[in-house]
Amino acid sequence: MKILVINAGSSSLKYQLYDMTDESVLAKGLVERIGMDSSIVTHKPTGKAEVTEVSEILEHTTAIRKVLGLLTSPEHGVIGSIDQIEAVGHRVVHGGEYFGESAIVDSDVKSKIRQLFDLAPLHNPASMMGIKAAEANMPNIPQVVVFDTAFHQSMPEHAYLYAIPRVLYKKHKVRRYGAHGTSHDYVSLAAAEFLGRNIEDMKIITCHIGNGASITAVKNGRSIDTSMGMTPLEGLMMGTRSGDLDPAIVPFVMNKEELTVNEVNSMLNKHSGLLAISGISSDMREITEGMQNGDANSKLAFDMYEYRLRKYIGSYAAVMNGVDTIVFTAGVGENSVVLREKVCENLTYLGVELDKELNEIRSGEPRRISSANSKVEVLVVPTNEELVIARDTNRLVKGLKS
Ligand SMILES: Nc1ncnc2c1ncn2[C@@H]1O[C@H](COP(=O)(O)OP(=O)(O)O)[C@@H](O)[C@H]1O
Ligand SMILES: CC(=O)OP(=O)(O)O
Ligand SMILES: [Mg+2]
């Protein structure tokens, strides 16, 4: 079965086409700047040259039409016709309390995703645009949704409730949901597999640190706490998001700076984090470079990012009464040698001992970076959210057919 996986953002659309007979990727790519003056399409067909095109793409339906055109084009394509795509799998960030697992899209599922717009105003409307665009272009094939929040539905009440009037949970479902669950689930299982251990007996801390960043305590294979909250703003410091802050700062700043709700939301989501502190960039590569060139603001941004990550690792060791495995994943976690080194340097109290040479090895495979004497296994496990989405889509669509 050939499955198209779509991860739609408000102005971007990432895609991967899988052949599920061997889980190979036939092509992948990205449409950026949808709705802006010039959109950029980058298409990477396996075994053929990469193409970049600049064109005007005003909305997601056109973006998908463009992608389908590239996938079937004689020059850059990898399939003869759109009919070869048998299903589409979508990443949806927020599934609220409705979805503990993936689902086949129908009108009820769409209505629930829409009801969650309020809880994830930056993410769910974009997912819905992706779903609608896929339906418009491929009306006769099943669509599956895979939720970032699903893996975290196992959190106990004492971890997911906020200490605010309970009526807010009853009336508006204000609680912690977490995100990146597809990734935390995948890398924790891959870590257990790599170590040849049963995940049921493990205490794992998974650090998914990319553009968005979150950390999860995975005990006996289940998420028992995670740093993202009702929305993907809480927790770690991120590229452009503040992460944790005193909630009293919000009304204070709104008042002093005469900001609207939208403005303060935008400040915390898009103009904070590494970008705000460094004044240079949200990208950890540029921060590291700045730090190495002696830029004090880049160093401060790096130090704050690392410090906050280490605080969470300590607190999740506390909530699980110990930790046997720490996993680094996503853009920063998989690539930043220096961040992993700085974090581990200060975890010796847990029995962590980093092997600096192993830490410097670059590879796309799961690997150990702790020494043989370390009491805690420290691993780098490349994440693959798209593959999980393709697998879930495959499983659900096969179920539909049988
Ligand atoms: N070699 C590297 N060193 C440090 N950071 C890196 C490196 N390569 C990528 N990154 C970081 O990874 C981030 C992107 O992570 P990724 O998981 O791809 O994000 P997302 O999926 O949220 O867009 C970039 O913003 C960059 O900061
Ligand atoms: C939920 C979230 O933060 O997603 P991303 O890392 O893709 O921004
Ligand atoms: Mg990501």
XYZ file of C-alpha atoms and ligand atoms in Angstrom:
438
model
C 0.000 0.000 0.000
C 1.271 3.519 -0.814
C 0.532 6.084 1.878
C 0.968 9.850 1.796
C 1.804 11.361 5.186
C 1.008 15.037 5.715
C 2.134 17.337 8.504
C 0.374 20.635 7.909
C 1.372 23.822 9.688
C -0.343 27.171 9.315
C 1.955 28.258 6.490
C 3.735 25.022 5.622
C 3.048 21.473 4.574
C 5.525 18.615 4.971
C 4.893 15.360 3.149
C 6.317 11.869 2.707
C 5.131 9.156 0.372
C 5.677 5.626 1.717
C 5.547 2.244 0.089
C 4.376 0.147 3.021
C 5.466 -3.170 1.511
C 8.959 -2.354 2.787
C 8.280 0.969 4.576
C 10.500 2.751 2.060
C 10.171 6.485 1.423
C 9.470 7.120 -2.268
C 9.607 10.898 -1.951
C 9.417 13.623 0.628
C 9.286 17.360 0.673
C 8.062 20.616 2.044
C 5.893 23.514 0.879
C 6.805 26.684 2.785
C 5.310 30.174 2.936
C 1.793 29.119 1.892
C -0.349 32.239 1.547
C 2.637 34.565 1.331
C 3.987 36.410 -1.703
C 6.171 33.581 -2.936
C 5.933 29.975 -1.752
C 8.829 27.562 -1.910
C 8.354 23.899 -2.773
C 11.214 21.500 -2.081
C 10.638 18.013 -3.448
C 13.036 15.117 -2.853
C 12.206 12.014 -4.897
C 14.265 8.993 -3.821
C 16.878 8.187 -6.449
C 16.239 11.372 -8.434
C 17.507 14.929 -8.149
C 15.955 17.305 -5.609
C 13.803 20.104 -7.051
C 13.048 23.526 -5.627
C 10.315 25.667 -7.135
C 9.095 29.119 -6.227
C 5.465 29.845 -7.028
C 2.365 31.503 -5.655
C 0.464 29.045 -3.443
C -2.318 30.791 -1.602
C -3.808 27.915 0.351
C -3.321 24.274 1.347
C -5.554 22.764 -1.371
C -3.298 24.275 -4.023
C -0.230 23.131 -2.077
C -1.419 19.506 -2.138
C -2.336 19.748 -5.814
C 1.198 20.957 -6.449
C 2.672 18.083 -4.407
C 0.530 15.508 -6.247
C 1.685 17.030 -9.539
C 5.324 16.578 -8.534
C 4.751 13.030 -7.244
C 3.290 12.009 -10.623
C 5.384 14.144 -12.977
C 7.432 12.235 -15.589
C 10.583 14.111 -14.613
C 10.415 14.350 -10.803
C 7.698 11.825 -10.020
C 7.821 8.450 -8.298
C 4.352 7.103 -9.161
C 2.435 6.878 -12.428
C -0.849 8.241 -11.156
C -2.530 9.625 -8.034
C -4.705 6.501 -7.906
C -1.696 4.587 -6.615
C -1.976 6.470 -3.309
C -4.327 4.341 -1.215
C -4.539 6.381 1.975
C -3.439 9.641 3.588
C -2.196 9.945 7.178
C -2.267 13.338 8.907
C -0.446 14.635 11.952
C -2.876 16.453 14.253
C -1.340 18.104 17.315
C -4.411 18.258 19.575
C -6.815 15.370 20.128
C -8.042 16.639 23.512
C -9.691 13.942 25.622
C -11.504 12.600 22.563
C -8.633 10.681 21.076
C -6.460 8.166 22.950
C -5.507 6.694 19.597
C -5.491 7.337 15.869
C -8.755 7.435 13.917
C -10.184 7.181 10.416
C -11.503 10.600 9.372
C -15.284 10.954 9.191
C -17.619 13.857 9.906
C -17.642 13.126 13.649
C -13.830 13.084 13.835
C -13.635 16.354 11.912
C -16.195 17.959 14.169
C -14.164 16.944 17.245
C -10.942 18.321 15.766
C -12.824 21.553 15.094
C -14.135 21.680 18.674
C -10.476 21.625 19.767
C -9.524 24.741 17.771
C -9.799 26.795 20.963
C -7.320 24.574 22.790
C -4.791 24.589 19.946
C -5.384 27.741 17.922
C -1.979 27.596 16.255
C -2.069 23.924 15.330
C -5.509 22.356 14.816
C -6.839 24.804 12.210
C -3.734 24.041 10.136
C -4.328 20.286 10.463
C -7.923 20.793 9.364
C -6.726 22.702 6.302
C -4.481 19.734 5.504
C -7.342 17.247 5.877
C -9.723 19.308 3.742
C -7.074 19.853 1.090
C -6.365 16.117 0.897
C -10.083 15.327 0.715
C -10.567 17.846 -2.068
C -7.736 16.393 -4.143
C -8.233 12.707 -3.274
C -11.923 12.374 -2.419
C -12.182 8.606 -2.661
C -9.460 7.367 -0.358
C -9.443 6.974 3.428
C -7.776 9.624 5.581
C -6.361 8.835 9.015
C -5.485 11.252 11.823
C -2.673 10.593 14.289
C -2.604 12.816 17.372
C 0.391 14.263 19.237
C -1.640 14.153 22.438
C -2.772 10.502 22.239
C 0.279 8.910 23.908
C -0.093 11.262 26.892
C -3.696 10.292 27.617
C -2.238 7.755 30.074
C -1.121 10.545 32.462
C -2.705 10.315 35.917
C -5.050 13.045 37.116
C -2.491 14.444 39.577
C -0.145 15.094 36.633
C -2.624 16.502 34.129
C -4.726 18.785 36.348
C -3.682 22.371 37.034
C -4.175 23.707 40.561
C -6.909 26.141 39.511
C -10.688 26.045 40.122
C -11.935 22.651 38.975
C -14.891 24.158 37.209
C -12.456 25.246 34.470
C -11.646 21.623 33.748
C -15.301 20.601 33.866
C -16.530 23.458 31.685
C -13.606 24.057 29.320
C -11.349 20.977 29.619
C -8.450 23.075 30.849
C -5.758 20.487 31.668
C -2.364 19.240 30.508
C -2.470 17.299 27.229
C 1.180 17.338 26.120
C 2.426 17.018 22.540
C 5.004 15.201 20.385
C 3.473 11.977 21.753
C 4.075 10.122 18.491
C 7.770 10.845 18.900
C 8.003 10.111 22.646
C 6.203 6.797 22.059
C 8.424 5.846 19.111
C 11.791 6.712 20.671
C 11.002 5.120 24.039
C 10.103 1.841 22.309
C 13.135 2.086 20.026
C 15.347 2.687 23.082
C 14.021 -0.437 24.824
C 14.543 -2.423 21.627
C 18.085 -1.076 21.208
C 18.944 -2.070 24.777
C 17.241 -5.458 24.420
C 15.029 -4.670 27.410
C 11.346 -4.916 28.172
C 9.842 -1.416 28.193
C 7.383 -2.593 30.886
C 10.267 -2.588 33.384
C 11.870 0.695 32.401
C 11.979 4.302 33.620
C 12.818 6.397 30.561
C 13.100 10.166 30.132
C 12.637 11.171 26.489
C 13.864 14.633 25.442
C 12.286 15.669 22.117
C 14.097 18.903 21.386
C 13.555 20.406 17.949
C 11.845 23.659 17.040
C 9.159 22.771 19.527
C 10.555 20.900 22.502
C 9.071 18.662 25.152
C 10.238 16.090 27.662
C 8.341 13.057 28.931
C 8.592 10.641 31.850
C 7.837 7.209 30.359
C 7.316 4.636 33.102
C 6.640 1.020 32.130
C 5.954 2.139 28.561
C 3.376 4.784 29.461
C 3.609 8.570 29.565
C 3.112 9.581 33.202
C 4.070 13.253 32.838
C 5.136 15.589 30.085
C 6.285 19.201 29.900
C 3.892 20.635 27.312
C 0.582 21.655 28.787
C -2.894 22.525 27.561
C -1.038 23.943 24.557
C 2.496 23.409 23.211
C 3.703 26.574 24.972
C 4.429 25.218 28.447
C 7.607 23.500 29.593
C 11.044 23.766 28.050
C 12.475 26.896 26.489
C 12.132 26.511 22.691
C 13.231 28.205 19.476
C 10.607 30.958 19.653
C 8.411 29.835 22.592
C 8.991 30.923 26.186
C 8.163 27.648 27.921
C 7.428 27.942 31.670
C 6.902 31.384 33.169
C 5.056 32.923 36.083
C 1.454 33.216 34.799
C 1.175 36.585 36.537
C 3.576 37.978 33.938
C 0.842 37.706 31.289
C -1.673 40.200 32.780
C 1.205 42.383 34.022
C 2.761 42.741 30.572
C -0.629 43.107 28.869
C -1.382 45.960 31.204
C 1.980 47.725 31.024
C 2.434 47.346 27.260
C -1.275 47.610 26.377
C -1.224 44.306 24.542
C -4.254 42.373 23.336
C -4.742 38.639 23.963
C -3.545 37.881 20.435
C -0.489 40.060 20.824
C 0.608 38.485 24.075
C 0.001 35.011 22.632
C 2.109 35.878 19.655
C 4.862 37.298 21.877
C 5.079 34.092 23.937
C 4.804 31.702 20.974
C 6.718 33.465 18.228
C 9.001 36.098 19.742
C 10.383 34.413 22.844
C 12.712 31.494 23.612
C 16.176 31.286 22.030
C 15.250 34.042 19.585
C 14.363 36.570 22.298
C 17.344 35.899 24.539
C 19.986 35.687 21.813
C 18.510 38.468 19.714
C 19.933 36.535 16.772
C 18.077 33.356 15.911
C 15.735 30.572 17.002
C 18.047 28.024 15.418
C 20.356 26.159 17.791
C 23.040 25.948 15.095
C 23.342 29.728 14.959
C 23.187 30.025 18.746
C 26.036 27.538 19.111
C 28.066 29.338 16.485
C 27.423 32.685 18.187
C 28.461 31.223 21.544
C 31.646 29.778 20.063
C 32.442 33.179 18.545
C 32.161 34.809 21.958
C 28.679 36.357 21.640
C 27.420 36.809 25.227
C 23.706 36.781 24.331
C 24.023 33.512 22.422
C 25.817 31.985 25.382
C 23.088 33.148 27.743
C 20.396 31.694 25.454
C 22.247 28.376 25.298
C 22.809 28.294 29.064
C 19.146 28.999 29.827
C 18.014 26.337 27.343
C 20.357 23.734 28.799
C 19.595 24.689 32.419
C 15.856 24.348 31.942
C 16.193 20.999 30.208
C 18.348 19.730 33.076
C 15.788 20.934 35.649
C 13.107 18.858 33.923
C 15.329 15.789 33.749
C 15.825 16.087 37.521
C 12.140 16.500 38.170
C 11.176 13.515 36.000
C 13.759 11.358 37.753
C 11.939 12.451 40.914
C 8.448 11.625 39.634
C 9.544 8.119 38.576
C 11.687 7.588 41.688
C 14.675 7.087 39.418
C 15.636 6.859 35.786
C 17.440 4.105 33.907
C 17.503 5.588 30.392
C 17.660 9.131 28.993
C 16.908 9.569 25.284
C 17.778 12.591 23.151
C 15.844 13.082 19.920
C 14.641 15.616 17.256
C 16.726 18.310 15.516
C 18.665 19.594 18.536
C 18.701 16.324 20.504
C 20.003 14.299 17.564
C 22.591 16.835 16.400
C 23.851 19.065 19.185
C 26.938 17.381 20.631
C 27.618 20.349 22.893
C 24.113 20.511 24.369
C 24.143 16.791 25.237
C 27.597 17.178 26.772
C 26.603 20.141 28.959
C 23.403 18.457 30.156
C 25.151 15.203 31.041
C 28.069 16.970 32.757
C 25.706 17.957 35.528
C 23.810 14.702 35.908
C 26.579 12.799 37.664
C 24.443 12.742 40.833
C 22.099 10.388 38.953
C 25.024 8.172 37.977
C 25.211 9.515 34.410
C 28.633 9.199 32.814
C 28.960 10.439 29.242
C 31.452 8.906 26.818
C 32.668 12.029 25.009
C 33.919 10.122 21.978
C 30.651 8.254 21.506
C 28.816 11.557 21.911
C 30.696 12.990 18.933
C 29.846 10.174 16.528
C 27.272 11.251 13.934
C 24.873 8.629 12.658
C 21.232 8.245 11.725
C 20.899 5.127 13.895
C 19.999 4.712 17.576
C 23.207 4.794 19.597
C 24.570 4.833 23.132
C 26.551 7.884 24.270
C 27.052 6.911 27.926
C 30.118 5.012 29.131
C 30.098 1.353 30.135
C 30.212 2.444 33.816
C 27.278 4.825 33.601
C 24.382 3.852 35.897
C 21.965 5.466 33.446
C 21.953 4.595 29.753
C 22.072 7.756 27.658
C 20.986 7.257 24.047
C 20.458 9.263 20.887
C 17.472 7.854 18.998
C 16.471 9.556 15.729
C 12.743 10.104 15.764
C 10.445 9.232 12.888
C 6.982 10.650 13.451
C 6.068 10.208 9.768
C 6.784 6.478 9.855
C 4.547 6.036 12.916
C 1.782 7.958 11.122
C 2.231 5.774 8.023
C 2.108 2.587 10.138
C -1.024 3.657 12.012
C -2.675 4.669 8.736
C -1.772 1.312 7.198
C -3.154 -0.601 10.206
C -6.436 1.323 10.386
C -7.052 1.239 6.634
C -6.364 -2.511 6.482
C -8.876 -2.934 9.330
C -11.397 -0.990 7.266
C -10.929 -3.331 4.321
C -11.084 -6.642 6.235
N 23.697 20.278 13.757
C 22.826 20.871 14.579
N 23.252 21.375 15.758
C 22.378 21.983 16.591
N 21.090 22.115 16.336
C 20.601 21.625 15.196
C 21.438 20.970 14.250
N 20.689 20.587 13.195
C 19.424 20.983 13.475
N 19.363 21.618 14.668
C 18.207 22.227 15.324
O 17.036 21.475 15.103
C 15.922 22.382 14.961
C 14.840 21.749 14.144
O 14.455 20.557 14.743
P 13.305 19.661 14.104
O 13.107 18.503 14.997
O 13.635 19.393 12.692
O 12.109 20.701 14.234
P 10.604 20.715 13.772
O 10.233 19.303 13.345
O 9.884 21.143 15.013
O 10.546 21.707 12.666
C 16.525 23.584 14.260
O 15.832 24.746 14.575
C 17.926 23.617 14.818
O 17.954 24.505 15.914
C 3.518 20.568 19.072
C 4.750 21.170 18.530
O 5.436 21.895 19.221
O 5.094 20.836 17.284
P 6.389 21.288 16.484
O 7.574 20.737 17.244
O 6.222 20.616 15.149
O 6.376 22.769 16.458
Mg 8.925 18.336 14.871
